[in-house]
Tab-separated table of C-alpha atoms in Angstrom:
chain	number	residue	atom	x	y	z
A	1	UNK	CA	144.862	125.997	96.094
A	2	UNK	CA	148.477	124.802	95.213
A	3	UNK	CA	149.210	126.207	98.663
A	4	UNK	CA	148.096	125.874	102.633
A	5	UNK	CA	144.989	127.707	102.931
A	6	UNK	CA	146.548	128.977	105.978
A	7	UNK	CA	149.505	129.281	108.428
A	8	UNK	CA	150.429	129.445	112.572
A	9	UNK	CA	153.397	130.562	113.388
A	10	UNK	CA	153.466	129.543	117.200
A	11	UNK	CA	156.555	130.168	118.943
A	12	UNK	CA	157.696	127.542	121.118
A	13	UNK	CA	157.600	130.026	124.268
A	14	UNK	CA	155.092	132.372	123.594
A	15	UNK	CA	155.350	135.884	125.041
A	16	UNK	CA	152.329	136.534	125.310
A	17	UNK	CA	148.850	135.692	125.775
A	18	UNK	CA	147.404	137.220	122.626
A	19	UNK	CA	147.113	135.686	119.409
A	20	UNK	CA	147.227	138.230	115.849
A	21	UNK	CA	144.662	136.149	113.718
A	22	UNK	CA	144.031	137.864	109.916
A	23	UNK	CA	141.003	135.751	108.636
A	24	UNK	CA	140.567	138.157	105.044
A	25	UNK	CA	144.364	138.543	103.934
A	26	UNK	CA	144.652	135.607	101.963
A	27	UNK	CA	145.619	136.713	98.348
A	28	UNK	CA	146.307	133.291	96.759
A	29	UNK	CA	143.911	132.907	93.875
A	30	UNK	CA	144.399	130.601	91.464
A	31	UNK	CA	143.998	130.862	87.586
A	32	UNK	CA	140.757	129.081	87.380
A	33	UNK	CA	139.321	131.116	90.517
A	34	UNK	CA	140.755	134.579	88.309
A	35	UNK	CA	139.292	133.473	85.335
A	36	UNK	CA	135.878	133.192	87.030
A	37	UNK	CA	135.384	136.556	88.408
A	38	UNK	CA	132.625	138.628	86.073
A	39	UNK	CA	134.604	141.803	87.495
A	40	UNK	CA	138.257	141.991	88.405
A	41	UNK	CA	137.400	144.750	90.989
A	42	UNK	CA	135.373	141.909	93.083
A	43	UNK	CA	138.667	140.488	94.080
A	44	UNK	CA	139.885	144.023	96.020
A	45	UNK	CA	136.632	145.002	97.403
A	46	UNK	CA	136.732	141.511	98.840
A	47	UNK	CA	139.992	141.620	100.618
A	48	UNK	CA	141.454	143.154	103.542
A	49	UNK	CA	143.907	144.590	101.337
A	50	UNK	CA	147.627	143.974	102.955
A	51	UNK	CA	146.349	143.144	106.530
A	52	UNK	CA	148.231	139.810	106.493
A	53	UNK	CA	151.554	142.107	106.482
A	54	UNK	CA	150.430	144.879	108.996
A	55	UNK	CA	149.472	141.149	111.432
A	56	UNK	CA	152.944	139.690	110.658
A	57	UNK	CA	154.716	143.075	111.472
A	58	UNK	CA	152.514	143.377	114.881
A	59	UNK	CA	153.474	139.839	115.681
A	60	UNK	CA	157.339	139.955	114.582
A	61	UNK	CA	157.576	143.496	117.049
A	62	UNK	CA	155.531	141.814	119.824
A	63	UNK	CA	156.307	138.033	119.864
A	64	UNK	CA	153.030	137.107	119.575
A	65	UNK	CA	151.530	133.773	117.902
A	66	UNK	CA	150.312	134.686	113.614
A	67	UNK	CA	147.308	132.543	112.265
A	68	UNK	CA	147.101	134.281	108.676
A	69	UNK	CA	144.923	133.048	106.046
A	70	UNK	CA	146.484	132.721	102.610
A	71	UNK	CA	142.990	131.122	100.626
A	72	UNK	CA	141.288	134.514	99.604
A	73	UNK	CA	138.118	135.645	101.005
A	74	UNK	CA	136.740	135.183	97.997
A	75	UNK	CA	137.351	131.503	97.924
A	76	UNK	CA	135.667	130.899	101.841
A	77	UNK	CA	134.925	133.411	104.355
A	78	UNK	CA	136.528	132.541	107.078
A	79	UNK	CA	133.971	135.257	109.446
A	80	UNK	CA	131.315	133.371	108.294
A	81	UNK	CA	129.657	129.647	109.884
A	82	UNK	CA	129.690	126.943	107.649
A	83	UNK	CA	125.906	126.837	107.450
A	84	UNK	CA	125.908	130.260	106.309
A	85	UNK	CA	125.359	128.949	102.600
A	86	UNK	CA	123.540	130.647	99.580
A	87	UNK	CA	122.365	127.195	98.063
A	88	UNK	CA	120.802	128.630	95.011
A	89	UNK	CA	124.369	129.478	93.698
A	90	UNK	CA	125.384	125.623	94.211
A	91	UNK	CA	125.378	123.040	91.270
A	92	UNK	CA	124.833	119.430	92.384
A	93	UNK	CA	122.865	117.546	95.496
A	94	UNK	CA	121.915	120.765	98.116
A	95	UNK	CA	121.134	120.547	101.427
A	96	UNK	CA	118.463	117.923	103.027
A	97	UNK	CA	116.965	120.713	105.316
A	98	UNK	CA	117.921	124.377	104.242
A	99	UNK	CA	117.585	126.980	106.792
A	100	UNK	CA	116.390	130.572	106.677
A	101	UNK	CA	117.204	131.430	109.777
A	102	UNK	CA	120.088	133.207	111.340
A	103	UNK	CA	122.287	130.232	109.960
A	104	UNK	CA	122.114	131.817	106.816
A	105	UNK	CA	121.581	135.507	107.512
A	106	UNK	CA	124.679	136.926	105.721
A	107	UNK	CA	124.133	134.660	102.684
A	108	UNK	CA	120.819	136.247	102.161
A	109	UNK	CA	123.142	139.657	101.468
A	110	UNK	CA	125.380	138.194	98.952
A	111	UNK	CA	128.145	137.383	101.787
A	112	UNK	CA	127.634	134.167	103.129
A	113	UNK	CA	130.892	131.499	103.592
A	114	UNK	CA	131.377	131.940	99.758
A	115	UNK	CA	130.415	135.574	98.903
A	116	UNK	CA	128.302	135.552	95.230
A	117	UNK	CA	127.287	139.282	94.765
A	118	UNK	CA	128.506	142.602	95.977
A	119	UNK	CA	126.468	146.030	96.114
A	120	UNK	CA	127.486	147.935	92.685
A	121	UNK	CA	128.995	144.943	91.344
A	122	UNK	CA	126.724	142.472	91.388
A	123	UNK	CA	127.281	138.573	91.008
A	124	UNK	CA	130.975	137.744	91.325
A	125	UNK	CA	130.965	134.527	89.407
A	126	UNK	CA	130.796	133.395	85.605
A	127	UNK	CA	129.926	130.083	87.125
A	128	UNK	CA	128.076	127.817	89.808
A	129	UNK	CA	129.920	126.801	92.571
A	130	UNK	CA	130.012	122.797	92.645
A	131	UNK	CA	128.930	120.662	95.666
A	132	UNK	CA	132.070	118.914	96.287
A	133	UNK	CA	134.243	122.469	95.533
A	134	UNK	CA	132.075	123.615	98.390
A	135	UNK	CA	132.525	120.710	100.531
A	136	UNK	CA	136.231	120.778	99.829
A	137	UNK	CA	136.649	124.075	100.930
A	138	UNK	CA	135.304	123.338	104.165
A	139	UNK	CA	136.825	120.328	104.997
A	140	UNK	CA	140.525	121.804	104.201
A	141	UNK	CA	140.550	125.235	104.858
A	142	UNK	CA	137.321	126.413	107.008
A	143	UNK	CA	137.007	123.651	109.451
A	144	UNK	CA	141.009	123.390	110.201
A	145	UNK	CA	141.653	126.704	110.599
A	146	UNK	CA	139.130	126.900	113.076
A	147	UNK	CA	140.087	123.545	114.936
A	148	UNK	CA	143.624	125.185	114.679
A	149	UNK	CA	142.732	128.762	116.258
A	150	UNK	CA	140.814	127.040	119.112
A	151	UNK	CA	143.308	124.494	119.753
A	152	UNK	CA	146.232	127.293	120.244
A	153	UNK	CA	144.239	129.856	122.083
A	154	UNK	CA	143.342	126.585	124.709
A	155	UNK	CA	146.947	126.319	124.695
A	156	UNK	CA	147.706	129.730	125.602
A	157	UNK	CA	145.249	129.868	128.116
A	158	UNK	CA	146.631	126.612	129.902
A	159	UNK	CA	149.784	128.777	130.217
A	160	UNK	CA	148.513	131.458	130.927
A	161	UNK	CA	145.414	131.591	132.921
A	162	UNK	CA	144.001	133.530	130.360
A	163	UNK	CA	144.206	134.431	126.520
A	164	UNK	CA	142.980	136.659	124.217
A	165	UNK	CA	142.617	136.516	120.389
A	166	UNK	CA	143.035	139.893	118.397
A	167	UNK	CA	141.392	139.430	115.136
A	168	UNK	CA	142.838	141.971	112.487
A	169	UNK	CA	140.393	143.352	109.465
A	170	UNK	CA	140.686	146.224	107.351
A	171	UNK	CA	137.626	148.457	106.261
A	172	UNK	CA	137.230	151.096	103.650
A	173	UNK	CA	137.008	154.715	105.037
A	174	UNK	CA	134.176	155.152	107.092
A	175	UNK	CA	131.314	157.318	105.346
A	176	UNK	CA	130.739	161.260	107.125
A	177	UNK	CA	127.693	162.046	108.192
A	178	UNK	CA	127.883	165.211	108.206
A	179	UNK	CA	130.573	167.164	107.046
A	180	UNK	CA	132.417	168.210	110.499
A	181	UNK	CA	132.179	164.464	111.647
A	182	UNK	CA	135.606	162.834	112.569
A	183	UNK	CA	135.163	159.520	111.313
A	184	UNK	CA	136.984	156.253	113.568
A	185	UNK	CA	140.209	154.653	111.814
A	186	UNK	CA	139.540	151.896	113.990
A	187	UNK	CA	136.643	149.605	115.573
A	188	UNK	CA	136.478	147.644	118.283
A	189	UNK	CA	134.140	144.903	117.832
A	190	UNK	CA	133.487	142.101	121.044
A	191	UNK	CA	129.696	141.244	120.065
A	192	UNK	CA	128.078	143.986	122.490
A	193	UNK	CA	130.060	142.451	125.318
A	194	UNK	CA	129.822	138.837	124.588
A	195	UNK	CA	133.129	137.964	123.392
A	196	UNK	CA	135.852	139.143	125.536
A	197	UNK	CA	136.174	141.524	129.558
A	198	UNK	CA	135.187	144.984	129.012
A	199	UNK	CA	138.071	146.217	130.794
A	200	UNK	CA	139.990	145.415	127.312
A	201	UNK	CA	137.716	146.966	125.146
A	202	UNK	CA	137.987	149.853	127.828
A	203	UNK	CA	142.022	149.522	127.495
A	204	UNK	CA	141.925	149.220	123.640
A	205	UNK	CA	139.399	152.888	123.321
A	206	UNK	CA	141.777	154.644	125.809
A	207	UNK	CA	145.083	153.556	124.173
A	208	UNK	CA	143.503	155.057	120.719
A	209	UNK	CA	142.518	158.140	122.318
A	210	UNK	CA	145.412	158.568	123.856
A	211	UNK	CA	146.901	158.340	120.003
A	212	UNK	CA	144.769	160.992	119.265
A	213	UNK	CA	143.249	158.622	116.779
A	214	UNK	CA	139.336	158.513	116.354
A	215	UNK	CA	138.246	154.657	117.302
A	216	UNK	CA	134.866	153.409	117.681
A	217	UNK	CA	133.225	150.094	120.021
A	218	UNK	CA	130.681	147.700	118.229
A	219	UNK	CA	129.661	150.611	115.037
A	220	UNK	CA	129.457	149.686	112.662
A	221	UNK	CA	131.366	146.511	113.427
A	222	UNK	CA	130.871	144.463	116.120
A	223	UNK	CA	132.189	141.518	114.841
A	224	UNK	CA	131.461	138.039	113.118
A	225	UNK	CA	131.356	133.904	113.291
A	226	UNK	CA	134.917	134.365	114.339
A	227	UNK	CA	133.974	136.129	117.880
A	228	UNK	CA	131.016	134.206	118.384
A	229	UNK	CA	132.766	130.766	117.459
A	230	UNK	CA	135.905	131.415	119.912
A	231	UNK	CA	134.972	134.346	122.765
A	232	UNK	CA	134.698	132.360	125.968
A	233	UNK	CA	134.597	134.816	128.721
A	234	UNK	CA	133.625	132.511	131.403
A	235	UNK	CA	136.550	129.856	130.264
A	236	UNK	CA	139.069	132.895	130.212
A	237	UNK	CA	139.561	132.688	126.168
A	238	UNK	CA	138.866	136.407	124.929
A	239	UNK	CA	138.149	137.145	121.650
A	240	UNK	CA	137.948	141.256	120.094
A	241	UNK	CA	137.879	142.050	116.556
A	242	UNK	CA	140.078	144.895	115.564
A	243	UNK	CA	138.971	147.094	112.276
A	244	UNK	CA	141.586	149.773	110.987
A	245	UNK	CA	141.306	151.909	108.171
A	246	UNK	CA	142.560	151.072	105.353
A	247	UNK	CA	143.781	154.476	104.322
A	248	UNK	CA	145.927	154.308	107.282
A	249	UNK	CA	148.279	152.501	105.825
A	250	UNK	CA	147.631	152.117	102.502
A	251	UNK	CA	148.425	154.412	99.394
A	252	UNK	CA	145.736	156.999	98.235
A	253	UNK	CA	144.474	153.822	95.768
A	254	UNK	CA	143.799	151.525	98.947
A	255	UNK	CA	145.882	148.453	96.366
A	256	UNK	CA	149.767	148.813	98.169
A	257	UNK	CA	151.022	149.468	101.313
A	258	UNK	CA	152.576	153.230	102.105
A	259	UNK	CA	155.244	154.725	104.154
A	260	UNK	CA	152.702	155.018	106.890
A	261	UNK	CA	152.040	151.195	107.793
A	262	UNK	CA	155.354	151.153	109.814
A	263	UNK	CA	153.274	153.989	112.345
A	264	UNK	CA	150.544	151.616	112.341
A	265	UNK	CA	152.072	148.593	112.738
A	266	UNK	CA	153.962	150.153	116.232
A	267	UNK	CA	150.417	151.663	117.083
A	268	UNK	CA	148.769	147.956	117.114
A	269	UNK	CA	152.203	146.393	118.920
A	270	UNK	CA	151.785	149.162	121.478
A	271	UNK	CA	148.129	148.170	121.896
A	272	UNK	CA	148.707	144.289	121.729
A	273	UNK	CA	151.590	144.573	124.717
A	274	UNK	CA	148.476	146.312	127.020
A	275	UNK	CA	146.131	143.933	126.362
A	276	UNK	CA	148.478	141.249	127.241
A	277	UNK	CA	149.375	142.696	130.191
A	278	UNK	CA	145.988	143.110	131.161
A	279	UNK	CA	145.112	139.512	130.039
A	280	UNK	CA	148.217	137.873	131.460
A	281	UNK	CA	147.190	139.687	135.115
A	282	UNK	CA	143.646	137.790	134.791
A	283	UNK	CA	144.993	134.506	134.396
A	284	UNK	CA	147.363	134.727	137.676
A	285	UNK	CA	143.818	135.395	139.512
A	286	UNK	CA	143.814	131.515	140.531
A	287	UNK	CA	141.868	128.367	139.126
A	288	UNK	CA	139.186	128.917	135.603
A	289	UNK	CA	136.100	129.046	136.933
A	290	UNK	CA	134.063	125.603	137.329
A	291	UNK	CA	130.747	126.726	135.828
A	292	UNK	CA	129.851	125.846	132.381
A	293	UNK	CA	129.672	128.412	129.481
């Protein structure tokens, strides 16, 4: 990348405990990386199309810290752990000791840290990915950004008492199973509980009903390496992933953002000032607890 892989914007003062992270916006793609893709249409269905500008309008209207990733999805997944590695799709000297465990669970699908095939499409790439490409990835984009996010949500926690990390994807419309069902513009993911207090998950359903718009918890996204990685509980750092519809606020193409993002974008500052509130009044409790995660 001729760019930063990623960005922070971390106000001196932060006004709240929550930090907007958007770990699939990145649009950045070089020529090289273009020129590799068997299928334009890979690049889309890999992206959270325009979520990087419904994060930065949440966190301009709320004051809240931005981590947004500019390296595409396509070029590291940023949801996924480093081990998560499809090795066959690697030229040059693999891994000593490859493991088919859950380390590599997602790359068994076609969408491990870098994705290779998608359903209907196929294999993304012309060509193998090289060692050190892979390596170099890591080292200046994956691992940073991470360091980076866990750094600033310890800071806002020493502040605090508390903090919380709202982690913005998009998703295609969900799929009716019938043809009465209402189907949820937006899912609340915290790992089945392990990530973050219920009581925000609880806050975050009853400020979308409220809405009147359909939300789901945990289906069919309960959320990735990012939640598992940085949800602390027991330390007071809070992590929930937050899915929203990408016809929402996008045009009727799901490529470019429509006159309805602005509705959004207030719907998800509305929700972001609860949750602080809610976080900030569990960090004046007293002293973190003593007992190790």
């Amino acid at each position: 990348m001729d760019g930063p892989g990623f960005t922070l914007e971390m106000p001196p003062s932060p006004a709240l405990p929550v930090i907007i992270a958007a770990p699939h916006g990145g649009r950045a793609y070089s020529d090289d990386l273009l020129a590799n893709f068997r299928d334009p249409a890979s690049r889309l269905r890999l992206e959270d199309r325009h979520v990087d500008g419904l994060a930065r309008s949440i966190a301009e209207e709320t004051g809240a810290p931005l981590l947004v990733a500019h390296a595409p999805r396509a070029v590291i997944d940023l949801n996924r752990a480093p081990d998560d590695i499809d090795w066959t799709m690697v030229h040059g000297t693999k891994a000593t000791k490859v493991r088919h465990s859950l380390a590599n669970r997602r790359a068994r699908s076609g969408l491990g840290l870098v994705p290779r095939r998608l359903p209907g499409l196929g294999e993304i790439w012309k060509r193998p990915l090289e060692r050190t490409d892979l390596d170099e990835r890591i080292e200046t984009i994956h691992r940073p950004y991470h360091q980076t996010l866990g750094r600033t949500l310890e800071q806002l926690r020493d502040h605090w008492g508390a903090a919380l990390l709202i982690d913005l994807h998009s998703m295609p419309p969900l799929r009716r199973k019938h043809p009465e069902e209402v189907t949820a513009e937006f899912v609340i993911g915290d790992r089945f509980g392990s990530s973050c207090d219920s009581r925000f998950v609880a806050c975050a359903l009853k400020h979308f009903g409220e809405a009147g718009r359909p939300v789901a918890h945990n289906r069919p996204y309960s959320g990735g390496y990012v939640l598992d990685r940085h949800g602390a509980p027991l330390r007071r750092i809070h992590a929930m992933q937050v899915e929203v519809c990408r016809a929402t606020y996008l045009d009727a193409r799901l490529e470019s953002e429509s006159a309805r993002q602005p509705a959004i974008a207030k719907l998800l500052s509305g929700l972001v000032r609860k949750l602080a509130s809610e976080v900030a009044e569990i960090g004046s409790r007293g002293q973190l607890p003593q007992a190790a995660e």
